[in-house]
mmCIF file of C-alpha atoms in Angstrom:
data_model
loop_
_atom_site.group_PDB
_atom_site.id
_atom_site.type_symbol
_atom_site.label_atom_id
_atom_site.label_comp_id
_atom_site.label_asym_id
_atom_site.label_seq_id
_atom_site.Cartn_x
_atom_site.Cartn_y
_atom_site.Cartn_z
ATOM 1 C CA UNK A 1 10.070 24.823 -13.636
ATOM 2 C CA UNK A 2 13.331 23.838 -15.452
ATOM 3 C CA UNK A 3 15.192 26.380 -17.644
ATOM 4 C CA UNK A 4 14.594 24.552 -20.980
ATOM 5 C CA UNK A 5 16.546 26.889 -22.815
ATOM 6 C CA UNK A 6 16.342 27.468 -26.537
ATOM 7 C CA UNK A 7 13.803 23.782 -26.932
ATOM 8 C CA UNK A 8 11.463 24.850 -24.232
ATOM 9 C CA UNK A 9 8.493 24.754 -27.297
ATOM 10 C CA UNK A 10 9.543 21.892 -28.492
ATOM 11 C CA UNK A 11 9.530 20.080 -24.687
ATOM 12 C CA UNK A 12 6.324 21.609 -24.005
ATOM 13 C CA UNK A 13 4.854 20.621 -26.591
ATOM 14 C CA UNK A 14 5.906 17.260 -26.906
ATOM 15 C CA UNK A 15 4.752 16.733 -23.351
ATOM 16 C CA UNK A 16 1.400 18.451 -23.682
ATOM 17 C CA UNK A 17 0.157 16.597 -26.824
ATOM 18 C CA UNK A 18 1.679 12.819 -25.074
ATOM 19 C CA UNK A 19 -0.451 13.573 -21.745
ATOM 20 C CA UNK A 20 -3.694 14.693 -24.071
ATOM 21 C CA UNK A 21 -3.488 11.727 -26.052
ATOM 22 C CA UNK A 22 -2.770 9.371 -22.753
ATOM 23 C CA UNK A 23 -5.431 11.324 -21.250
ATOM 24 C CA UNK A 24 -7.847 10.664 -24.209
ATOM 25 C CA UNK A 25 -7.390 6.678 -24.372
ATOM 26 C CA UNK A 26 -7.880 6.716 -20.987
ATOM 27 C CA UNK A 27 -11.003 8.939 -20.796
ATOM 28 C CA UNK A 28 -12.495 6.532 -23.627
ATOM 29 C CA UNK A 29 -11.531 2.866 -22.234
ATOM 30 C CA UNK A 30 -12.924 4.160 -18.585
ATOM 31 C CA UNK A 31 -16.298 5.867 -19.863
ATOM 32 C CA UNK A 32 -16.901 3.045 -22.133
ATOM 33 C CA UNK A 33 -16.485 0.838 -19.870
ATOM 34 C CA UNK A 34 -18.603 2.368 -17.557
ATOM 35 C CA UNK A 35 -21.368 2.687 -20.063
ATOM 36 C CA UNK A 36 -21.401 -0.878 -21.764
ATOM 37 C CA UNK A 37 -21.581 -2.511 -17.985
ATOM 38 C CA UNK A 38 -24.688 0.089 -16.865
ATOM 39 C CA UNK A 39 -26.596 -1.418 -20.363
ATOM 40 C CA UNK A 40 -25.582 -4.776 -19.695
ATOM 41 C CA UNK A 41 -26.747 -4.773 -16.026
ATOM 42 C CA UNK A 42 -30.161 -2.903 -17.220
ATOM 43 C CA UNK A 43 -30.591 -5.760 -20.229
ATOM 44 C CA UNK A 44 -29.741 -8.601 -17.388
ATOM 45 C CA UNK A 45 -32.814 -7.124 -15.198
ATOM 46 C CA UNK A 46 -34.728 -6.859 -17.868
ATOM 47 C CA UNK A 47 -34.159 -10.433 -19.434
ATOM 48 C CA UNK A 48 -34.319 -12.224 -15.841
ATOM 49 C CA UNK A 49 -37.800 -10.189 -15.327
ATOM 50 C CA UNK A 50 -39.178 -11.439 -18.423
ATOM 51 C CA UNK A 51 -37.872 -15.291 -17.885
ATOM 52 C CA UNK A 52 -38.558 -15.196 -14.155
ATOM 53 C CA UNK B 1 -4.085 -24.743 -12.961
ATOM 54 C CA UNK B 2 -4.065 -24.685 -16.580
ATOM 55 C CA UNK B 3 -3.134 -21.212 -18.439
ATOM 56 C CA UNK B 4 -5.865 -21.978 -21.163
ATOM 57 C CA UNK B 5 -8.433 -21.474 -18.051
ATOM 58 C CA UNK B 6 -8.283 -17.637 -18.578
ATOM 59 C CA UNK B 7 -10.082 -18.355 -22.064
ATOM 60 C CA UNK B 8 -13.049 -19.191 -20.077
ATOM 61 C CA UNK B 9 -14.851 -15.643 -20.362
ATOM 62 C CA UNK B 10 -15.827 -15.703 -16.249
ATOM 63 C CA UNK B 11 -12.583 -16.931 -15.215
ATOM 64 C CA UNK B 12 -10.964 -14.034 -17.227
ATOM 65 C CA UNK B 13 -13.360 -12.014 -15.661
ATOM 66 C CA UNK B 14 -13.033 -12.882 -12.335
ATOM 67 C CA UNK B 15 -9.636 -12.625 -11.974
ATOM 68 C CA UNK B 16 -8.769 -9.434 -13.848
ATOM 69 C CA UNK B 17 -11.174 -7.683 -11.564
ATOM 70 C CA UNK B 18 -8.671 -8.166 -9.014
ATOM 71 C CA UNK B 19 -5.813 -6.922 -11.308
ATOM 72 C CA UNK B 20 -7.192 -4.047 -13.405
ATOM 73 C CA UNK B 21 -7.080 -1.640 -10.231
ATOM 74 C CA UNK B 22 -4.139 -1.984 -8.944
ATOM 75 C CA UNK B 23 -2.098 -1.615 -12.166
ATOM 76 C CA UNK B 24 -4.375 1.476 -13.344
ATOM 77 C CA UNK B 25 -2.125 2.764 -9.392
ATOM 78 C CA UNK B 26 0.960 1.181 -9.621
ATOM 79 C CA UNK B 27 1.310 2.843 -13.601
ATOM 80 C CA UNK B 28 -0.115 6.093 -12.680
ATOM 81 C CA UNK B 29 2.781 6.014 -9.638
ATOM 82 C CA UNK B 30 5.745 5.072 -12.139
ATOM 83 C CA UNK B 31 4.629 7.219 -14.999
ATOM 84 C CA UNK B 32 3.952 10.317 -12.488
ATOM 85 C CA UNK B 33 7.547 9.212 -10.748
ATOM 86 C CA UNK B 34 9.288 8.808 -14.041
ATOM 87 C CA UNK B 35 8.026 12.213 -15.660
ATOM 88 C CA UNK B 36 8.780 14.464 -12.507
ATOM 89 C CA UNK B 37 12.274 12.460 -12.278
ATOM 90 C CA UNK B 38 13.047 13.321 -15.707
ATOM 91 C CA UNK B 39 11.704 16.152 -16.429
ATOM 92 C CA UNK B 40 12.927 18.494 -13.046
ATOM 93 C CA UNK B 41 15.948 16.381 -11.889
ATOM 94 C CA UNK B 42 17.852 15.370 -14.898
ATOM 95 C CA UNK B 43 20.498 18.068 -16.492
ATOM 96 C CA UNK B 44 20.064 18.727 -20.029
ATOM 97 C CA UNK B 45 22.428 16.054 -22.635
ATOM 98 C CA UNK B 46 25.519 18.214 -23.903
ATOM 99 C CA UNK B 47 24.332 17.982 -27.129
ATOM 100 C CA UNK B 48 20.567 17.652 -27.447
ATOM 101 C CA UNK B 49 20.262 20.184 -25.029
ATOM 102 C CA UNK B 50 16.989 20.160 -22.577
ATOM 103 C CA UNK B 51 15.200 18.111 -25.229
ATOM 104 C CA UNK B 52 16.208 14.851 -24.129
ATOM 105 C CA UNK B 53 13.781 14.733 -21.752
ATOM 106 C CA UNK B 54 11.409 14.148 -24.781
ATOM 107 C CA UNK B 55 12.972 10.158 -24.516
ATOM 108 C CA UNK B 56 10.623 9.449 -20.918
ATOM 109 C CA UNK B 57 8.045 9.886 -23.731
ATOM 110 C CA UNK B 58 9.034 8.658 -26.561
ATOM 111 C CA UNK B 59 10.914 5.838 -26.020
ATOM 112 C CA UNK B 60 8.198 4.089 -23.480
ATOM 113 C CA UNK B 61 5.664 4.846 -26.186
ATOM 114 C CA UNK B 62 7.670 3.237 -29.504
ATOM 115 C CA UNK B 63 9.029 0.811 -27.509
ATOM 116 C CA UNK B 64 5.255 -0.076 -26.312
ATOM 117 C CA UNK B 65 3.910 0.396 -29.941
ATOM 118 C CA UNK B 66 5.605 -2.535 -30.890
ATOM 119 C CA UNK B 67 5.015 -4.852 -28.050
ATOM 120 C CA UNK B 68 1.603 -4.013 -28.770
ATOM 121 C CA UNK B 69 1.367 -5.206 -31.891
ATOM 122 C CA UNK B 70 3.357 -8.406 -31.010
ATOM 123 C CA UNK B 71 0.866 -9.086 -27.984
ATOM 124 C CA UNK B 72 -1.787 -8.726 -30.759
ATOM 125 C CA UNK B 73 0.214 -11.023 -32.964
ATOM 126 C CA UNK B 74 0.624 -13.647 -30.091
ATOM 127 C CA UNK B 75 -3.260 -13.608 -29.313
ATOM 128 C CA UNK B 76 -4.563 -13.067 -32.940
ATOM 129 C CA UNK B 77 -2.750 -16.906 -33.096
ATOM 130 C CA UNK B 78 -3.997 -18.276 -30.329
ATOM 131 C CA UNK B 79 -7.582 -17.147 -32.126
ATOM 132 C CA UNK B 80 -6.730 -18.753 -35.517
ATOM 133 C CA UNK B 81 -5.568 -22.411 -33.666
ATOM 134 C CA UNK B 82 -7.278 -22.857 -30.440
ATOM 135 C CA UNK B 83 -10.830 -20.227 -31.185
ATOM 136 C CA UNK B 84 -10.707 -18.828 -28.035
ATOM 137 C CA UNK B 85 -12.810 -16.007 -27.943
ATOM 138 C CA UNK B 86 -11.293 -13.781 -25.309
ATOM 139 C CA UNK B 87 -7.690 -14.265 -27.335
ATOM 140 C CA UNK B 88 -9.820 -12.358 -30.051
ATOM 141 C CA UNK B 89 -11.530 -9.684 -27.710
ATOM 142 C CA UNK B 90 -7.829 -9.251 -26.116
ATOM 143 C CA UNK B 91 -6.418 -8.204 -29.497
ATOM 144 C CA UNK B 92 -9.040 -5.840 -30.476
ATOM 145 C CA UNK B 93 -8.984 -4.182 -27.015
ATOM 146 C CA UNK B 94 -5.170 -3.629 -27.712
ATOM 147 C CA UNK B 95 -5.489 -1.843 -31.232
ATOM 148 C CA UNK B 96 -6.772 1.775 -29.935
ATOM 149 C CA UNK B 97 -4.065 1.319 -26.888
ATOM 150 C CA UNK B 98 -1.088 0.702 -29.805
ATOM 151 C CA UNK B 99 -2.591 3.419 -32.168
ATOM 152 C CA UNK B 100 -2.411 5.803 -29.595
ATOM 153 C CA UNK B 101 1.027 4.814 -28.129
ATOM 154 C CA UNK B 102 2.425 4.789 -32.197
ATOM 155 C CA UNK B 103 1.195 8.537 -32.047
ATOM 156 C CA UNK B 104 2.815 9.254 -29.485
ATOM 157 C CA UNK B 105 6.388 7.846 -30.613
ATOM 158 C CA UNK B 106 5.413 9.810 -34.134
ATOM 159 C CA UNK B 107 4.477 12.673 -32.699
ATOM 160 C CA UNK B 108 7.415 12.980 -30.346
ATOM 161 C CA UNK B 109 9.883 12.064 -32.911
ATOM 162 C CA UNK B 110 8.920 14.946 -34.461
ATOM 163 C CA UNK B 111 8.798 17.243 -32.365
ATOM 164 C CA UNK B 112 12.319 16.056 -31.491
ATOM 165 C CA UNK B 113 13.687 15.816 -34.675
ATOM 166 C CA UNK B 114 13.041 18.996 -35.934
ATOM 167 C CA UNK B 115 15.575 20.854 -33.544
ATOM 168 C CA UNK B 116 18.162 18.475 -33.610
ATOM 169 C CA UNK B 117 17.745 17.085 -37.218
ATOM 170 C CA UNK B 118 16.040 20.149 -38.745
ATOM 171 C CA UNK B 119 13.174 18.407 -40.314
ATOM 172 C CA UNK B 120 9.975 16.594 -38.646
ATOM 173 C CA UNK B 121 10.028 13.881 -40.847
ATOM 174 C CA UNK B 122 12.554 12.016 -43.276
ATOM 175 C CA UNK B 123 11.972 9.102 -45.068
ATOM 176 C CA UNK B 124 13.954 7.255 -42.601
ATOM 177 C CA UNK B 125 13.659 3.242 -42.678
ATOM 178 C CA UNK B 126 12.420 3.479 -39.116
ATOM 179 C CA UNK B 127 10.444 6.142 -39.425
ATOM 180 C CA UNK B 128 9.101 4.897 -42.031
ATOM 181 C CA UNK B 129 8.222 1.682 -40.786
ATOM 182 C CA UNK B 130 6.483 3.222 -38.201
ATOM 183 C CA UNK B 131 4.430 4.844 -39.983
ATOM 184 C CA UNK B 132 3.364 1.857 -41.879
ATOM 185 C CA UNK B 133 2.789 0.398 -38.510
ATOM 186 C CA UNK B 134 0.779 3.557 -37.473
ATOM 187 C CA UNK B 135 -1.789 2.805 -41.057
ATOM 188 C CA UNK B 136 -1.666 -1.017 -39.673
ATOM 189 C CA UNK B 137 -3.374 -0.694 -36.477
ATOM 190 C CA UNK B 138 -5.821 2.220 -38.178
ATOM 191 C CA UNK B 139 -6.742 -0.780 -40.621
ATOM 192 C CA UNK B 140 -6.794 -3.175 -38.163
ATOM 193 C CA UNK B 141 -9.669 -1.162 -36.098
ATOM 194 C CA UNK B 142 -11.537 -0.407 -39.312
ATOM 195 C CA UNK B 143 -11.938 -3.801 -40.048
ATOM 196 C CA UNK B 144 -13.227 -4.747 -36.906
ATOM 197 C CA UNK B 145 -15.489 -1.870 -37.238
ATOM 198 C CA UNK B 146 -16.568 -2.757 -40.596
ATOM 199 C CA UNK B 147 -17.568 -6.596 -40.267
ATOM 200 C CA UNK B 148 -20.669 -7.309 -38.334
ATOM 201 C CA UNK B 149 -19.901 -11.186 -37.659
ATOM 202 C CA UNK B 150 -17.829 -10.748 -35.233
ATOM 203 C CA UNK B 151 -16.154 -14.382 -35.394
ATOM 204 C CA UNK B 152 -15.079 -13.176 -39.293
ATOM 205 C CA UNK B 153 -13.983 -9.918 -38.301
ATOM 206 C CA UNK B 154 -11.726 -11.937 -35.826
ATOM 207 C CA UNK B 155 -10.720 -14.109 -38.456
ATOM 208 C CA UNK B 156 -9.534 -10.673 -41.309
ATOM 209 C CA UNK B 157 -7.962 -9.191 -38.492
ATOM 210 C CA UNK B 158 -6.109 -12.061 -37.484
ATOM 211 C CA UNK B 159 -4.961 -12.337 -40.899
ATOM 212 C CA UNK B 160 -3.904 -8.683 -40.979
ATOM 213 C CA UNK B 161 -2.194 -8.880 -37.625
ATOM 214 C CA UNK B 162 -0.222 -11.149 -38.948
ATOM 215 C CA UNK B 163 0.930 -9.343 -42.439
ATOM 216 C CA UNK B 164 1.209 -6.155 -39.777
ATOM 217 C CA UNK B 165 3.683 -7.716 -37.653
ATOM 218 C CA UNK B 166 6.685 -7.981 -40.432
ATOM 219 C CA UNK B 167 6.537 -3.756 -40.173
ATOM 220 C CA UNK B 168 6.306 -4.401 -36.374
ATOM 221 C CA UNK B 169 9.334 -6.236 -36.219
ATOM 222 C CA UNK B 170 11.142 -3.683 -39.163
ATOM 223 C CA UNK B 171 10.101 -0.997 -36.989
ATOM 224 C CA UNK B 172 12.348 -2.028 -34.207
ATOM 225 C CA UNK B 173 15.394 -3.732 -36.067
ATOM 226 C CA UNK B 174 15.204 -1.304 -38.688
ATOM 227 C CA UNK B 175 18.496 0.672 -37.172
ATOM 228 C CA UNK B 176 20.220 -2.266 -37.469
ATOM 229 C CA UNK B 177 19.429 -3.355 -40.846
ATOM 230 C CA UNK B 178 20.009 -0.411 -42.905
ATOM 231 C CA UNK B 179 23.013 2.138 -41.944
ATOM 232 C CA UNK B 180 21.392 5.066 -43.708
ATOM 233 C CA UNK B 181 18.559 7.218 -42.345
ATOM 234 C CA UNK B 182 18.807 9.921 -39.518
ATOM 235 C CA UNK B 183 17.101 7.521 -36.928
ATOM 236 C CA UNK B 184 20.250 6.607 -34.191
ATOM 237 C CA UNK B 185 20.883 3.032 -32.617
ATOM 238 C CA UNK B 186 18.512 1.865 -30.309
ATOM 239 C CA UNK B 187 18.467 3.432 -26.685
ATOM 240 C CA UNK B 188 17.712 0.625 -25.279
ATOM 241 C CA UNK B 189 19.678 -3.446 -26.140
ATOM 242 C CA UNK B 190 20.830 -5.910 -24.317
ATOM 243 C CA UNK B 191 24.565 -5.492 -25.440
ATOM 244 C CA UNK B 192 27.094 -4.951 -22.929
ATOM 245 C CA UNK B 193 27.563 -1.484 -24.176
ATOM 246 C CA UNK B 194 26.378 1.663 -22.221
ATOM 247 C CA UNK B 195 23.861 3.741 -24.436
ATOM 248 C CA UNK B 196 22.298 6.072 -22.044
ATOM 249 C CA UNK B 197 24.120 7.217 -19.209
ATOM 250 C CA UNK B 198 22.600 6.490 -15.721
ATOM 251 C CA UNK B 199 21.435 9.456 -15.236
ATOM 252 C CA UNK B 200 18.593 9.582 -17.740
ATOM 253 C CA UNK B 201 18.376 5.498 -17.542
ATOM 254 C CA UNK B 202 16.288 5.494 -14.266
ATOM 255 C CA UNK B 203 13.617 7.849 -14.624
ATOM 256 C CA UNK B 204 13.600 6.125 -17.770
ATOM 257 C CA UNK B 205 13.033 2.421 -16.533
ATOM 258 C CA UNK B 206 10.266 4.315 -14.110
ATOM 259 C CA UNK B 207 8.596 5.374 -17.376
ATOM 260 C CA UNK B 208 8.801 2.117 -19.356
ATOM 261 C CA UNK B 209 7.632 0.281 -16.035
ATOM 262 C CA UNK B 210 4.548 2.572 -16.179
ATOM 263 C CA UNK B 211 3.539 2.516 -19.651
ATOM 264 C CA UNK B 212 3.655 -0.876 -19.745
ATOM 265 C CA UNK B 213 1.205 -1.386 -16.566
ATOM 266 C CA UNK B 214 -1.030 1.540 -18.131
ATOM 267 C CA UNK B 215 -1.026 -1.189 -20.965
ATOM 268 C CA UNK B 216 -1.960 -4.034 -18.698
ATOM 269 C CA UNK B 217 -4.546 -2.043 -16.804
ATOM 270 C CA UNK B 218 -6.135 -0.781 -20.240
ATOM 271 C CA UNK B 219 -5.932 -3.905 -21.937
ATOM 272 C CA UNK B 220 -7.764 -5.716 -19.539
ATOM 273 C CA UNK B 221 -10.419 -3.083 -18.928
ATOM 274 C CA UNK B 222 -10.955 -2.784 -22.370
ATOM 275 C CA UNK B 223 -11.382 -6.720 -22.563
ATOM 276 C CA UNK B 224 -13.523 -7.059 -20.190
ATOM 277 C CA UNK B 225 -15.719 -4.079 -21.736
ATOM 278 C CA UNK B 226 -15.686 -6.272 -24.752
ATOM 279 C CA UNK B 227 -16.871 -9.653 -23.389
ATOM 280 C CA UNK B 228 -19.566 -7.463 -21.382
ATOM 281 C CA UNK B 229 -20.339 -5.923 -24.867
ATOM 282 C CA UNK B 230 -20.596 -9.458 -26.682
ATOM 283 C CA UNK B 231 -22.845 -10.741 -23.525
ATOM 284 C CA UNK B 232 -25.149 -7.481 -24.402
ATOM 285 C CA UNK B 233 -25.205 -8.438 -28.287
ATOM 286 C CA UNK B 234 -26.783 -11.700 -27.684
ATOM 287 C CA UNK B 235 -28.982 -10.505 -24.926
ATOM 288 C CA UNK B 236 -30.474 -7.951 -27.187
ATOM 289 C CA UNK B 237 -30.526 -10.751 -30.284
ATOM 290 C CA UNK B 238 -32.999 -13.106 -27.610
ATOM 291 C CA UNK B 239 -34.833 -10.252 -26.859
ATOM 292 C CA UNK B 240 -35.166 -9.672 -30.782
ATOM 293 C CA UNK B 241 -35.930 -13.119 -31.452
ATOM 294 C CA UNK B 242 -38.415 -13.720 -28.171
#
């Protein structure tokens, strides 16, 4: 770890809270993404069992 | 090939799936690269002391913020003259990505400024025009949220994009406009003149080279989600209607 001196809050900080809210948008794109294709595939079954 | 192919919803899909992958790596490598760089190897600036390693932050992440909203600007167009629906989809999947990033530059800023400025905030022209920016893309995402048509929602937020995108541009010439306000010259022009010593400049091109393939890799993930959610709506509306 670096010797941040008198600033090392304000570094730390600044760094924390940018990788949570990286992290976050992330987190959200990926696990909606992952949900929205699971329904779609399950509604595509379902449509092409109905219709032959 | 003609560019205008990629409007075709399965073209766009087809070859994004190739793309989305490898830049989620690539970005995660820079970013990771940049941020270690920066943040263990780099000595401290003589006068901002060890906190200008906040700029592998905050400068990817206003300078992003911006682009964003341009990128929205450019495809919110395309949507108003050619109606290409994956234009539309592109610049709604880029909103939470540019909200987020325009936090980031905010927050940072702050947390930067209050050391070496000793405030958080001043009513800065490019602070403030940030700001603005910041309400912009919250707007923007409410009124896609609001309007269930989604062909009108395209159409308001096109419309706001477009009002948006004078504070987009203030936002980054600000500096240069007005000589008053605490905010310094940009860090980054393409004048001859040196304005961050080597040093801090590559871990800093590592980080800007990462955010914006995060971008990429987000934007196009989050597109796709959106044409798979649109292909759901009207799947559902049959089933409705059947």
């Amino acid at each position: 770890m670096p010797d941040l001196g008198a600033y090392a809050f304000e570094v730390s900080l600044a760094y924390a809270g940018s990788l949570l809210a990286l992290g976050i948008v992330i987190w959200a794109s990926v696990a909606r993404a992952a949900r929205v294709r699971r329904t779609l595939d399950e509604a595509e079954k379902r449509w092409s069992n109905k219709n032959g | 090939m003609s560019f205008w192919e990629y409007a075709n919803p399965r073209r766009f899909m087809a070859v994004t799936d190739r793309v989305v992958g490898p830049s989620f790596v690539l970005a995660g490598v820079l970013i990771t690269t940049g941020l270690i760089w920066g943040f263990f190897f780099t000595p401290d600036d003589f006068r901002q002391g060890s906190t200008v390693k906040i700029i592998y932050l905050h400068v990817p992440s206003a300078m992003m913020a911006i682009n964003i909203w341009i990128m929205m600007l450019v495809t919110s167009l395309v949507w108003l003259i050619r109606r290409h629906h994956v234009s539309a989809l592109a610049a709604k999947a880029a909103a939470p990505i540019g909200v987020t990033m325009t936090l980031i530059a905010l927050f940072t800023g702050a947390v930067w400024g209050q050391p070496m400025w000793g405030t958080y905030w001043a009513w800065d022209p490019r602070l403030t025009s940030f700001l603005i920016l910041f309400l912009f893309y919250l707007g923007y995402m409410a009124l896609w949220a609001a309007i269930e048509d989604p062909d009108t929602a395209a159409d308001l937020t096109s419309i706001l994009c477009l009002v948006g995108s004078v504070f987009a541009l203030l936002s980054r010439y600000a500096v240069n406009f007005w000589n008053q306000g605490l905010h310094q010259g940009a860090s980054l022009s393409l004048d001859k003149e040196e304005n961050i010593s080597d040093v801090f400049w590559f871990p800093l091109l590592a980080c800007i080279a990462g955010f914006i393939l995060l971008f990429i890799a987000l934007v196009l993930l989050r597109t796709r989600t959106e044409i798979r959610a649109r292909r759901l709506h009207a799947i559902t509306l049959r089933e409705r209607s059947a």
